[in-house]
């Protein structure tokens, strides 16, 4: 599909609206909140679509057609970008998520398009990707309760358990190493401002040049702002060159 790089195509808009309308919010309630799921989704559904679509437009300008994207921890908020990549750029997307209930709901809602969420560790992804999406995963308080507060600058020296923190940091570094190891160069990472340091650390250790984009994009669910990191050789306009 040829298209306008400054907005989403009408087919994408229609599919995004259709799929947000088809999600089983009752089943999603307990995935995202301990209580008040109905109210949460009434408030968040619109912003997920609106803010997700804004990131999708930005991403559309940066990615080439026909590449592959690895999505780590992709959920409801990632629908606009996943749909845009699939429908408008004819790219292959591999979204991974460890929450069974969310994966079931998403796959049911997406049955009409070639988009399948995988209930698996993203570290098991095979092959080369030219785009890695890893948003609010490495600082997730549910999965990393001892590391997450430090990522948000809220560490408490009195209660920090250094052994548990060290174990979680090893898991995060291993996941970053696996995912970054699959990334072609030049490549693009979409992440949050709180997670930049993990990607930057990997780049420094492997002597890979990187550039963090200046713009941040607000998000609807977790609330961590999204940014782009260009990895390897980067064109002047910030575009990532096609995979060879
Ligand atoms: C805090 S949620 C963020 C969800 C979504 N990215 C967002 O911003 O709304 C973290 C997600 O990462 C997923 N996750 C964590 N580690 C993962 C891994 N190794 N492979 C795949 N998914 C992972 C969890 O299952 C969860 O769905």
Coordinates of N, CA and C and ligand atoms in Angstrom, one line a residue:
X1 N 0.8 -1.2 0.0 CA 0.0 0.0 0.0 C 0.9 1.2 0.0
X2 N 0.7 2.1 -1.0 CA 1.4 3.4 -1.0 C 0.7 4.3 -0.1
X3 N 1.5 5.2 0.5 CA 0.6 6.0 1.4 C 1.3 7.3 1.9
X4 N 0.4 8.0 2.6 CA 0.8 9.3 3.2 C 1.5 8.9 4.5
X5 N 2.7 9.5 4.7 CA 3.5 9.1 5.8 C 3.1 10.0 7.1
X6 N 2.2 10.9 6.9 CA 1.9 11.8 8.0 C 0.7 11.5 8.7
X7 N -0.1 10.5 8.2 CA -1.2 10.0 9.0 C -1.5 8.6 8.6
X8 N -2.4 7.9 9.4 CA -2.7 6.5 9.2 C -3.7 6.4 8.0
X9 N -3.5 5.3 7.3 CA -4.5 5.1 6.2 C -5.9 4.8 6.7
X10 N -6.9 5.0 5.9 CA -8.2 4.8 6.5 C -8.5 3.4 6.8
X11 N -7.8 2.5 6.1 CA -8.0 1.0 6.4 C -7.5 0.7 7.8
X12 N -6.3 1.3 8.1 CA -5.8 1.1 9.4 C -6.7 1.7 10.5
X13 N -7.2 2.9 10.3 CA -8.1 3.6 11.2 C -9.3 2.7 11.5
X14 N -9.8 2.2 10.4 CA -11.1 1.4 10.5 C -10.8 0.1 11.3
X15 N -9.6 -0.6 11.0 CA -9.3 -1.8 11.7 C -9.0 -1.6 13.2
X16 N -8.3 -0.5 13.5 CA -8.0 -0.2 14.9 C -9.3 0.0 15.7
X17 N -10.2 0.8 15.1 CA -11.5 1.1 15.8 C -12.3 -0.2 15.9
X18 N -12.3 -1.0 14.9 CA -13.0 -2.3 14.9 C -12.5 -3.2 16.0
X19 N -11.2 -3.3 16.0 CA -10.6 -4.3 17.0 C -10.7 -3.8 18.4
X20 N -10.5 -2.5 18.6 CA -10.8 -2.0 20.0 C -12.3 -2.2 20.4
X21 N -13.1 -2.1 19.4 CA -14.6 -2.4 19.7 C -14.9 -3.8 20.0
X22 N -14.0 -4.7 19.5 CA -14.3 -6.1 19.6 C -13.6 -6.8 20.9
X23 N -12.7 -6.0 21.6 CA -12.0 -6.6 22.7 C -13.0 -6.9 23.9
X24 N -12.7 -8.0 24.6 CA -13.5 -8.4 25.7 C -12.9 -7.7 26.9
X25 N -13.5 -6.5 27.2 CA -12.9 -5.7 28.3 C -13.2 -6.3 29.7
X26 N -14.2 -7.1 29.8 CA -14.5 -7.8 31.1 C -13.4 -8.7 31.4
X27 N -12.9 -9.5 30.4 CA -11.8 -10.4 30.6 C -10.5 -9.7 30.8
X28 N -10.4 -8.5 30.2 CA -9.1 -7.7 30.3 C -9.0 -7.0 31.7
X29 N -10.1 -6.8 32.3 CA -10.2 -6.1 33.6 C -9.1 -6.6 34.6
X30 N -9.2 -7.8 35.0 CA -8.3 -8.4 36.0 C -6.8 -8.4 35.5
X31 N -6.6 -8.4 34.2 CA -5.2 -8.4 33.7 C -4.5 -7.1 34.0
X32 N -5.3 -6.0 34.0 CA -4.6 -4.7 34.1 C -4.9 -4.1 35.5
X33 N -5.9 -4.5 36.2 CA -6.2 -3.9 37.5 C -6.7 -4.9 38.5
X34 N -6.4 -4.6 39.8 CA -6.9 -5.5 40.9 C -8.4 -5.4 41.0
X35 N -8.9 -4.2 40.8 CA -10.4 -4.0 40.9 C -10.7 -2.8 40.0
X36 N -12.0 -2.6 39.7 CA -12.5 -1.5 38.8 C -12.1 -1.6 37.4
X37 N -12.1 -2.8 36.9 CA -11.6 -3.0 35.4 C -12.5 -2.3 34.5
X38 N -13.9 -2.3 34.7 CA -14.8 -1.7 33.8 C -14.5 -0.2 33.6
X39 N -14.4 0.4 34.8 CA -14.1 1.9 34.8 C -12.8 2.2 34.1
X40 N -11.8 1.4 34.5 CA -10.5 1.5 33.9 C -10.5 1.5 32.4
X41 N -11.2 0.5 31.8 CA -11.2 0.4 30.3 C -12.1 1.5 29.7
X42 N -13.2 1.9 30.4 CA -14.0 3.0 29.9 C -13.1 4.2 29.7
X43 N -12.2 4.5 30.7 CA -11.4 5.7 30.6 C -10.2 5.5 29.7
X44 N -9.7 4.3 29.5 CA -8.4 4.1 28.8 C -8.5 3.7 27.4
X45 N -9.7 3.2 27.0 CA -9.8 2.7 25.6 C -9.6 3.8 24.6
X46 N -10.2 4.9 24.7 CA -10.0 6.0 23.8 C -8.5 6.5 23.8
X47 N -7.9 6.8 24.9 CA -6.5 7.2 24.9 C -5.6 6.1 24.3
X48 N -5.9 4.8 24.5 CA -5.1 3.8 23.9 C -5.1 3.9 22.4
X49 N -6.2 4.1 21.8 CA -6.4 4.3 20.4 C -5.7 5.6 19.9
X50 N -6.0 6.7 20.6 CA -5.5 8.0 20.2 C -4.0 8.1 20.3
X51 N -3.4 7.7 21.5 CA -2.0 7.9 21.7 C -1.2 6.8 20.9
X52 N -1.8 5.6 20.9 CA -1.1 4.5 20.1 C -1.1 4.9 18.6
X53 N -2.1 5.5 18.1 CA -2.1 5.9 16.7 C -1.0 7.0 16.4
X54 N -0.8 7.8 17.4 CA 0.2 8.9 17.2 C 1.6 8.2 17.1
X55 N 1.9 7.2 17.9 CA 3.1 6.5 17.8 C 3.2 5.8 16.5
X56 N 2.1 5.2 16.1 CA 2.1 4.5 14.8 C 2.4 5.4 13.6
X57 N 2.0 6.6 13.7 CA 2.3 7.6 12.6 C 3.8 7.9 12.6
X58 N 4.3 8.1 13.8 CA 5.8 8.4 13.9 C 6.6 7.2 13.4
X59 N 6.2 6.0 13.8 CA 6.9 4.8 13.4 C 6.8 4.5 11.9
X60 N 5.7 4.9 11.3 CA 5.5 4.7 9.9 C 6.6 5.5 9.1
X61 N 7.0 6.6 9.6 CA 8.0 7.4 9.0 C 9.4 6.8 9.1
X62 N 9.6 5.9 10.1 CA 10.9 5.4 10.4 C 11.2 4.1 9.8
X63 N 10.2 3.3 9.6 CA 10.4 1.9 9.2 C 10.2 1.7 7.6
X64 N 11.0 0.8 7.1 CA 10.9 0.5 5.7 C 9.8 -0.6 5.5
X65 N 9.3 -0.7 4.3 CA 8.3 -1.8 4.0 C 9.0 -3.1 4.1
X66 N 8.2 -4.1 4.4 CA 8.6 -5.5 4.3 C 9.6 -6.0 5.3
X67 N 10.0 -5.3 6.4 CA 10.9 -5.8 7.4 C 10.2 -6.6 8.4
X68 N 10.9 -6.8 9.5 CA 10.4 -7.7 10.6 C 10.5 -6.9 11.9
X69 N 9.5 -7.0 12.8 CA 9.5 -6.3 14.1 C 9.3 -7.3 15.2
X70 N 10.1 -7.2 16.2 CA 9.9 -8.1 17.4 C 9.3 -7.2 18.5
X71 N 8.1 -7.6 18.9 CA 7.4 -6.8 20.0 C 7.5 -7.6 21.3
X72 N 8.2 -7.1 22.3 CA 8.3 -7.7 23.6 C 7.2 -7.1 24.5
X73 N 6.4 -8.0 25.1 CA 5.4 -7.5 26.0 C 4.3 -6.7 25.4
X74 N 3.9 -7.1 24.2 CA 2.9 -6.3 23.5 C 1.5 -6.6 23.9
X75 N 0.7 -5.6 24.2 CA -0.7 -5.8 24.7 C -1.7 -4.9 24.0
X76 N -2.7 -4.5 24.7 CA -3.8 -3.7 24.1 C -3.2 -2.4 23.6
X77 N -2.3 -1.8 24.2 CA -1.8 -0.5 23.8 C -1.0 -0.5 22.5
X78 N -0.5 -1.7 22.1 CA 0.3 -1.8 20.9 C -0.5 -2.0 19.7
X79 N -1.8 -2.2 19.8 CA -2.6 -2.6 18.6 C -2.5 -1.6 17.4
X80 N -2.5 -0.3 17.6 CA -2.4 0.6 16.4 C -1.1 0.4 15.7
X81 N 0.0 0.3 16.4 CA 1.3 0.2 15.7 C 1.4 -1.2 15.0
X82 N 0.9 -2.2 15.7 CA 1.0 -3.6 15.1 C 0.1 -3.6 13.8
X83 N -1.0 -3.0 13.9 CA -1.9 -3.0 12.7 C -1.3 -2.2 11.6
X84 N -0.8 -1.0 11.9 CA -0.2 -0.1 10.9 C 1.0 -0.9 10.2
X85 N 1.8 -1.5 11.0 CA 3.0 -2.2 10.3 C 2.5 -3.3 9.4
X86 N 1.5 -4.1 9.8 CA 1.0 -5.2 9.1 C 0.3 -4.7 7.8
X87 N -0.6 -3.8 8.0 CA -1.5 -3.4 6.9 C -0.8 -2.4 5.9
X88 N -0.1 -1.4 6.5 CA 0.4 -0.4 5.6 C 1.8 -0.6 5.1
X89 N 2.6 -1.3 5.9 CA 4.0 -1.5 5.5 C 4.3 -2.9 5.1
X90 N 3.3 -3.7 5.1 CA 3.5 -5.2 4.8 C 4.6 -5.8 5.5
X91 N 4.8 -5.4 6.8 CA 5.9 -6.0 7.6 C 5.4 -7.2 8.4
X92 N 6.3 -8.0 8.8 CA 6.0 -9.2 9.6 C 6.2 -8.7 11.1
X93 N 5.1 -8.9 11.9 CA 5.3 -8.5 13.3 C 5.2 -9.8 14.2
X94 N 6.0 -9.8 15.2 CA 5.9 -11.0 16.1 C 5.8 -10.4 17.5
X95 N 4.5 -10.3 18.0 CA 4.3 -9.8 19.3 C 4.3 -10.9 20.4
X96 N 5.1 -10.8 21.4 CA 5.2 -11.8 22.5 C 4.6 -11.1 23.8
X97 N 3.9 -12.0 24.6 CA 3.3 -11.5 25.9 C 3.2 -12.8 26.8
X98 N 3.5 -12.6 28.0 CA 3.5 -13.7 29.0 C 2.1 -13.9 29.7
X99 N 1.2 -13.0 29.4 CA -0.1 -13.0 30.1 C -1.1 -13.8 29.3
X100 N -1.4 -15.0 29.7 CA -2.3 -15.9 29.0 C -3.7 -15.2 28.7
X101 N -4.3 -14.7 29.7 CA -5.7 -14.1 29.5 C -5.7 -13.0 28.4
X102 N -4.6 -12.2 28.5 CA -4.6 -11.1 27.5 C -4.3 -11.6 26.1
X103 N -3.4 -12.5 26.0 CA -3.1 -13.1 24.6 C -4.4 -13.7 24.0
X104 N -5.2 -14.4 24.9 CA -6.4 -15.0 24.4 C -7.4 -14.0 23.9
X105 N -7.6 -12.9 24.7 CA -8.5 -11.8 24.3 C -8.0 -11.2 23.0
X106 N -6.7 -10.9 22.9 CA -6.2 -10.2 21.7 C -6.3 -11.0 20.5
X107 N -6.0 -12.3 20.6 CA -6.1 -13.2 19.4 C -7.5 -13.4 18.9
X108 N -8.5 -13.4 19.9 CA -9.9 -13.5 19.5 C -10.3 -12.3 18.7
X109 N -9.9 -11.1 19.2 CA -10.3 -9.8 18.6 C -9.6 -9.6 17.2
X110 N -8.4 -10.2 17.0 CA -7.7 -10.0 15.8 C -7.8 -11.1 14.8
X111 N -8.9 -11.9 14.9 CA -9.0 -13.1 14.0 C -9.1 -12.7 12.6
X112 N -9.6 -11.4 12.3 CA -9.8 -11.1 10.9 C -8.6 -10.5 10.2
X113 N -7.5 -10.4 10.9 CA -6.3 -9.8 10.3 C -5.1 -10.8 10.6
X114 N -4.0 -10.7 9.8 CA -2.9 -11.6 10.0 C -2.0 -11.1 11.2
X115 N -2.6 -11.2 12.4 CA -1.8 -10.7 13.5 C -2.1 -11.7 14.7
X116 N -1.0 -12.4 15.1 CA -1.2 -13.4 16.2 C -0.2 -13.1 17.3
X117 N -0.8 -12.9 18.5 CA 0.0 -12.7 19.7 C 0.6 -14.1 20.2
X118 N 1.8 -14.1 20.6 CA 2.4 -15.4 21.0 C 2.5 -15.4 22.6
X119 N 2.0 -16.5 23.2 CA 2.2 -16.6 24.6 C 3.5 -17.3 24.9
X120 N 4.6 -16.5 24.8 CA 5.9 -17.1 24.9 C 6.9 -16.0 25.3
X121 N 8.1 -16.5 25.8 CA 9.1 -15.5 26.1 C 9.7 -15.0 24.8
X122 N 9.8 -13.7 24.7 CA 10.3 -13.0 23.5 C 11.8 -13.5 23.2
X123 N 12.5 -13.9 24.3 CA 13.9 -14.4 24.1 C 13.9 -15.6 23.2
X124 N 12.8 -16.2 22.9 CA 12.8 -17.4 22.0 C 12.6 -17.0 20.6
X125 N 12.4 -15.8 20.3 CA 12.2 -15.3 18.9 C 13.4 -15.7 18.0
X126 N 13.1 -16.1 16.8 CA 14.2 -16.6 15.9 C 14.4 -15.6 14.7
X127 N 15.6 -15.6 14.2 CA 15.8 -14.8 13.0 C 16.2 -13.3 13.3
X128 N 16.3 -12.6 12.2 CA 16.7 -11.2 12.3 C 15.5 -10.2 12.2
X129 N 15.5 -9.2 13.0 CA 14.5 -8.1 13.0 C 15.2 -6.8 12.7
X130 N 14.5 -5.9 12.1 CA 15.1 -4.5 12.0 C 14.4 -3.5 12.9
X131 N 13.5 -4.0 13.7 CA 12.8 -3.2 14.7 C 12.5 -4.0 16.0
X132 N 12.9 -3.4 17.1 CA 12.6 -4.1 18.4 C 11.7 -3.1 19.2
X133 N 10.5 -3.6 19.6 CA 9.6 -2.8 20.4 C 9.7 -3.4 21.8
X134 N 10.1 -2.6 22.8 CA 10.2 -3.1 24.2 C 9.7 -2.0 25.1
X135 N 8.4 -2.0 25.4 CA 7.8 -0.8 26.1 C 7.3 -1.2 27.4
X136 N 7.8 -0.6 28.5 CA 7.3 -0.9 29.9 C 7.4 -2.4 30.2
X137 N 8.5 -3.0 29.9 CA 8.8 -4.4 30.2 C 9.9 -4.5 31.2
X138 N 11.0 -3.8 30.9 CA 12.2 -4.0 31.8 C 12.1 -3.3 33.1
X139 N 11.0 -2.4 33.2 CA 10.7 -1.7 34.5 C 9.4 -2.1 35.1
X140 N 8.9 -3.3 34.7 CA 7.6 -3.7 35.1 C 7.6 -4.1 36.6
X141 N 6.8 -3.4 37.4 CA 6.8 -3.7 38.9 C 6.3 -5.1 39.2
X142 N 5.4 -5.6 38.4 CA 4.9 -7.0 38.7 C 6.0 -8.0 38.5
X143 N 6.8 -7.9 37.4 CA 7.8 -8.9 37.1 C 9.1 -8.6 37.9
X144 N 9.4 -7.3 38.1 CA 10.7 -6.9 38.7 C 10.4 -6.0 39.9
X145 N 9.8 -6.5 40.9 CA 9.4 -5.7 42.1 C 10.6 -5.0 42.8
X146 N 11.8 -5.7 42.7 CA 13.0 -5.1 43.4 C 13.8 -4.1 42.5
X147 N 13.6 -4.3 41.2 CA 14.4 -3.4 40.3 C 13.6 -2.2 39.9
X148 N 12.3 -2.4 39.7 CA 11.4 -1.4 39.1 C 11.5 0.0 39.9
X149 N 11.4 0.0 41.2 CA 11.5 1.3 41.9 C 12.7 2.1 41.5
X150 N 13.9 1.4 41.3 CA 15.1 2.1 41.0 C 15.0 2.7 39.6
X151 N 14.3 2.0 38.7 CA 14.1 2.5 37.3 C 13.4 3.8 37.3
X152 N 12.5 3.9 38.3 CA 11.6 5.1 38.4 C 12.2 6.2 39.4
X153 N 13.4 5.9 39.8 CA 14.1 6.9 40.7 C 13.4 6.9 42.1
X154 N 12.8 5.7 42.5 CA 12.2 5.7 43.8 C 12.7 4.6 44.7
X155 N 14.0 4.3 44.5 CA 14.6 3.2 45.4 C 14.7 3.7 46.8
X156 N 14.6 2.7 47.7 CA 14.7 3.0 49.1 C 15.8 2.2 49.7
X157 N 16.9 2.9 50.1 CA 18.1 2.2 50.6 C 17.8 1.4 51.9
X158 N 16.8 1.7 52.6 CA 16.5 0.9 53.8 C 15.9 -0.5 53.5
X159 N 15.1 -0.5 52.4 CA 14.4 -1.8 52.1 C 14.9 -2.5 50.9
X160 N 15.8 -1.9 50.2 CA 16.4 -2.6 49.0 C 17.0 -4.0 49.4
X161 N 16.7 -5.0 48.7 CA 17.3 -6.3 48.9 C 18.3 -6.5 47.8
X162 N 19.6 -6.4 48.0 CA 20.6 -6.4 47.0 C 20.6 -7.7 46.2
X163 N 20.3 -8.8 46.9 CA 20.4 -10.1 46.2 C 19.3 -10.3 45.2
X164 N 18.0 -9.9 45.7 CA 16.9 -10.0 44.8 C 17.0 -9.0 43.6
X165 N 17.5 -7.8 44.0 CA 17.7 -6.8 42.9 C 18.7 -7.3 41.9
X166 N 19.8 -7.9 42.4 CA 20.9 -8.4 41.4 C 20.3 -9.5 40.5
X167 N 19.4 -10.4 41.1 CA 18.9 -11.5 40.3 C 18.0 -10.9 39.2
X168 N 17.2 -9.9 39.5 CA 16.3 -9.3 38.5 C 17.1 -8.6 37.5
X169 N 18.2 -7.9 37.9 CA 19.0 -7.2 36.9 C 19.6 -8.2 35.9
X170 N 20.0 -9.3 36.4 CA 20.6 -10.4 35.5 C 19.5 -10.8 34.5
X171 N 18.3 -11.0 34.9 CA 17.2 -11.4 34.0 C 17.0 -10.3 32.9
X172 N 16.9 -9.0 33.4 CA 16.7 -7.9 32.4 C 17.9 -7.9 31.4
X173 N 19.1 -7.9 31.9 CA 20.2 -7.9 31.0 C 20.2 -9.0 30.0
X174 N 19.8 -10.2 30.5 CA 19.8 -11.4 29.6 C 18.7 -11.2 28.5
X175 N 17.6 -10.6 28.9 CA 16.5 -10.4 27.9 C 16.9 -9.4 26.9
X176 N 17.6 -8.3 27.4 CA 18.0 -7.2 26.4 C 19.1 -7.8 25.5
X177 N 20.0 -8.6 26.0 CA 21.1 -9.2 25.2 C 20.5 -10.1 24.1
X178 N 19.5 -10.9 24.5 CA 18.8 -11.8 23.5 C 18.2 -11.0 22.4
X179 N 17.4 -10.0 22.8 CA 16.6 -9.2 21.8 C 17.5 -8.3 21.0
X180 N 18.5 -7.7 21.6 CA 19.4 -6.8 20.8 C 20.3 -7.7 19.9
X181 N 20.5 -8.9 20.3 CA 21.3 -9.8 19.4 C 20.5 -10.2 18.1
X182 N 19.2 -10.0 18.1 CA 18.4 -10.3 16.9 C 18.3 -9.1 16.0
X183 N 18.7 -8.0 16.5 CA 18.5 -6.7 15.7 C 19.5 -6.5 14.6
X184 N 19.0 -6.2 13.4 CA 19.9 -5.9 12.3 C 20.5 -4.5 12.5
X185 N 21.6 -4.2 11.9 CA 22.2 -2.9 11.9 C 22.3 -2.3 10.6
X186 N 21.8 -1.1 10.3 CA 21.1 -0.3 11.3 C 19.7 -0.9 11.6
X187 N 19.3 -0.5 12.9 CA 18.0 -1.0 13.3 C 17.4 0.0 14.2
X188 N 16.1 -0.2 14.6 CA 15.4 0.8 15.4 C 14.9 0.1 16.7
X189 N 15.0 0.8 17.8 CA 14.4 0.3 19.0 C 13.3 1.3 19.5
X190 N 12.1 0.8 19.8 CA 11.1 1.7 20.4 C 11.0 1.2 21.8
X191 N 11.2 2.2 22.7 CA 11.2 1.8 24.1 C 10.7 3.0 24.9
X192 N 10.8 3.0 26.3 CA 10.4 4.1 27.1 C 11.6 4.8 27.6
X193 N 11.4 6.1 28.0 CA 12.6 6.8 28.5 C 13.2 6.2 29.8
X194 N 12.4 5.4 30.5 CA 12.9 4.7 31.7 C 13.8 3.5 31.3
X195 N 13.6 3.0 30.1 CA 14.3 1.8 29.7 C 15.5 2.0 28.8
X196 N 15.7 3.3 28.4 CA 16.8 3.6 27.5 C 18.1 3.1 28.1
X197 N 18.3 3.2 29.4 CA 19.6 2.9 30.0 C 20.1 1.4 29.7
X198 N 19.1 0.5 29.6 CA 19.4 -0.9 29.4 C 19.9 -1.1 27.9
X199 N 19.3 -0.4 27.0 CA 19.7 -0.5 25.6 C 21.0 0.2 25.4
X200 N 21.2 1.3 26.1 CA 22.4 2.1 26.0 C 23.6 1.3 26.5
X201 N 23.3 0.6 27.7 CA 24.4 -0.2 28.3 C 24.8 -1.3 27.3
X202 N 23.8 -2.0 26.7 CA 24.2 -3.1 25.7 C 25.0 -2.5 24.6
X203 N 24.6 -1.3 24.1 CA 25.3 -0.7 22.9 C 26.8 -0.4 23.4
X204 N 26.9 0.2 24.5 CA 28.3 0.5 25.0 C 29.1 -0.7 25.1
X205 N 28.6 -1.8 25.7 CA 29.3 -3.0 25.9 C 29.7 -3.6 24.6
X206 N 28.9 -3.5 23.6 CA 29.2 -4.1 22.2 C 29.7 -3.1 21.2
X207 N 30.1 -1.9 21.7 CA 30.6 -0.8 20.9 C 29.8 -0.5 19.6
X208 N 28.5 -0.5 19.9 CA 27.6 -0.2 18.8 C 27.1 1.2 18.9
X209 N 27.2 2.1 17.9 CA 26.7 3.4 18.0 C 25.2 3.5 18.1
X210 N 24.7 4.4 18.8 CA 23.2 4.6 19.0 C 22.9 6.0 19.1
X211 N 21.7 6.4 18.8 CA 21.2 7.8 18.9 C 19.8 7.8 19.4
X212 N 19.6 8.4 20.6 CA 18.2 8.5 21.1 C 17.5 9.7 20.5
X213 N 16.3 9.4 19.9 CA 15.5 10.5 19.3 C 15.1 11.5 20.3
X214 N 14.9 12.7 19.8 CA 14.6 13.8 20.8 C 13.1 13.8 21.2
X215 N 12.3 13.3 20.4 CA 10.8 13.4 20.7 C 10.4 12.2 21.6
X216 N 9.5 12.5 22.6 CA 8.8 11.5 23.4 C 7.3 11.5 23.1
X217 N 6.7 10.4 23.3 CA 5.3 10.2 23.0 C 4.6 9.7 24.2
X218 N 3.5 10.3 24.7 CA 2.9 9.8 25.9 C 2.1 8.5 25.6
X219 N 2.0 7.7 26.7 CA 1.3 6.4 26.5 C 0.1 6.4 27.4
X220 N -0.9 5.5 27.1 CA -2.2 5.5 27.8 C -2.3 4.6 29.0
X221 N -1.6 3.5 29.0 CA -1.8 2.6 30.1 C -0.8 2.7 31.2
X222 N 0.5 2.4 30.9 CA 1.5 2.5 32.0 C 1.9 3.9 32.2
X223 N 1.9 4.7 31.2 CA 2.2 6.1 31.3 C 3.6 6.5 31.1
X224 N 4.5 5.5 30.8 CA 5.9 5.8 30.5 C 6.0 6.4 29.1
X225 N 6.7 7.5 28.9 CA 6.8 8.1 27.6 C 7.6 7.2 26.7
X226 N 7.2 7.1 25.4 CA 7.9 6.3 24.4 C 8.9 7.2 23.7
X227 N 10.1 6.6 23.3 CA 11.0 7.2 22.4 C 11.6 6.2 21.5
X228 N 12.4 6.7 20.5 CA 13.0 5.8 19.5 C 14.5 5.9 19.7
X229 N 15.2 4.8 19.5 CA 16.6 4.7 19.5 C 17.1 4.1 18.2
X230 N 17.9 4.9 17.5 CA 18.5 4.4 16.2 C 19.8 3.7 16.6
X231 N 19.9 2.4 16.1 CA 21.0 1.6 16.4 C 21.9 1.4 15.2
X232 N 23.2 1.4 15.4 CA 24.1 1.2 14.2 C 24.2 2.4 13.4
X233 N 24.4 2.2 12.1 CA 24.5 3.3 11.1 C 23.1 3.9 10.9
X234 N 23.1 5.2 11.1 CA 21.8 6.0 11.0 C 21.9 7.0 9.9
X235 N 20.9 7.1 9.1 CA 20.8 8.1 8.1 C 20.6 9.5 8.7
X236 N 20.9 10.6 7.9 CA 20.8 11.9 8.5 C 19.4 12.2 8.9
X237 N 18.4 11.7 8.2 CA 17.0 12.0 8.5 C 16.5 11.1 9.6
X238 N 17.3 10.3 10.1 CA 16.9 9.4 11.2 C 16.2 8.1 10.8
X239 N 16.0 7.9 9.4 CA 15.4 6.7 8.9 C 16.3 5.5 9.1
X240 N 15.8 4.4 9.3 CA 16.6 3.2 9.3 C 16.6 2.6 8.0
X241 N 17.8 2.2 7.5 CA 17.9 1.7 6.1 C 17.3 0.3 6.0
X242 N 16.9 -0.1 4.8 CA 16.2 -1.4 4.6 C 17.2 -2.5 4.9
X243 N 16.7 -3.6 5.4 CA 17.5 -4.8 5.7 C 18.1 -5.4 4.4
X244 N 19.3 -5.7 4.4 CA 19.9 -6.3 3.2 C 19.9 -7.8 3.4
Ligands
LIG1 C1 3.7 -3.7 32.2 S1 3.2 -4.7 30.9 C2 3.3 -3.6 29.5 C3 2.4 -3.9 28.4 C4 2.4 -3.0 27.3 N1 3.7 -2.9 26.6 C5 2.0 -1.6 27.7 O1 2.9 -0.7 27.7 O2 0.8 -1.4 28.0 C6 4.6 -5.8 30.7 C7 4.3 -6.9 29.7 O3 5.6 -7.5 29.3 C8 5.4 -8.9 29.2 N2 6.7 -9.6 29.3 C9 7.6 -9.4 30.3 N3 8.7 -10.2 30.0 C10 8.5 -10.8 28.8 C11 9.2 -11.7 28.0 N4 10.4 -12.1 28.3 N5 8.7 -12.1 26.8 C12 7.4 -11.6 26.4 N6 6.7 -10.8 27.2 C13 7.2 -10.4 28.3 C14 4.4 -9.2 30.3 O4 3.7 -10.5 30.1 C15 3.5 -8.0 30.2 O5 2.5 -8.3 29.3

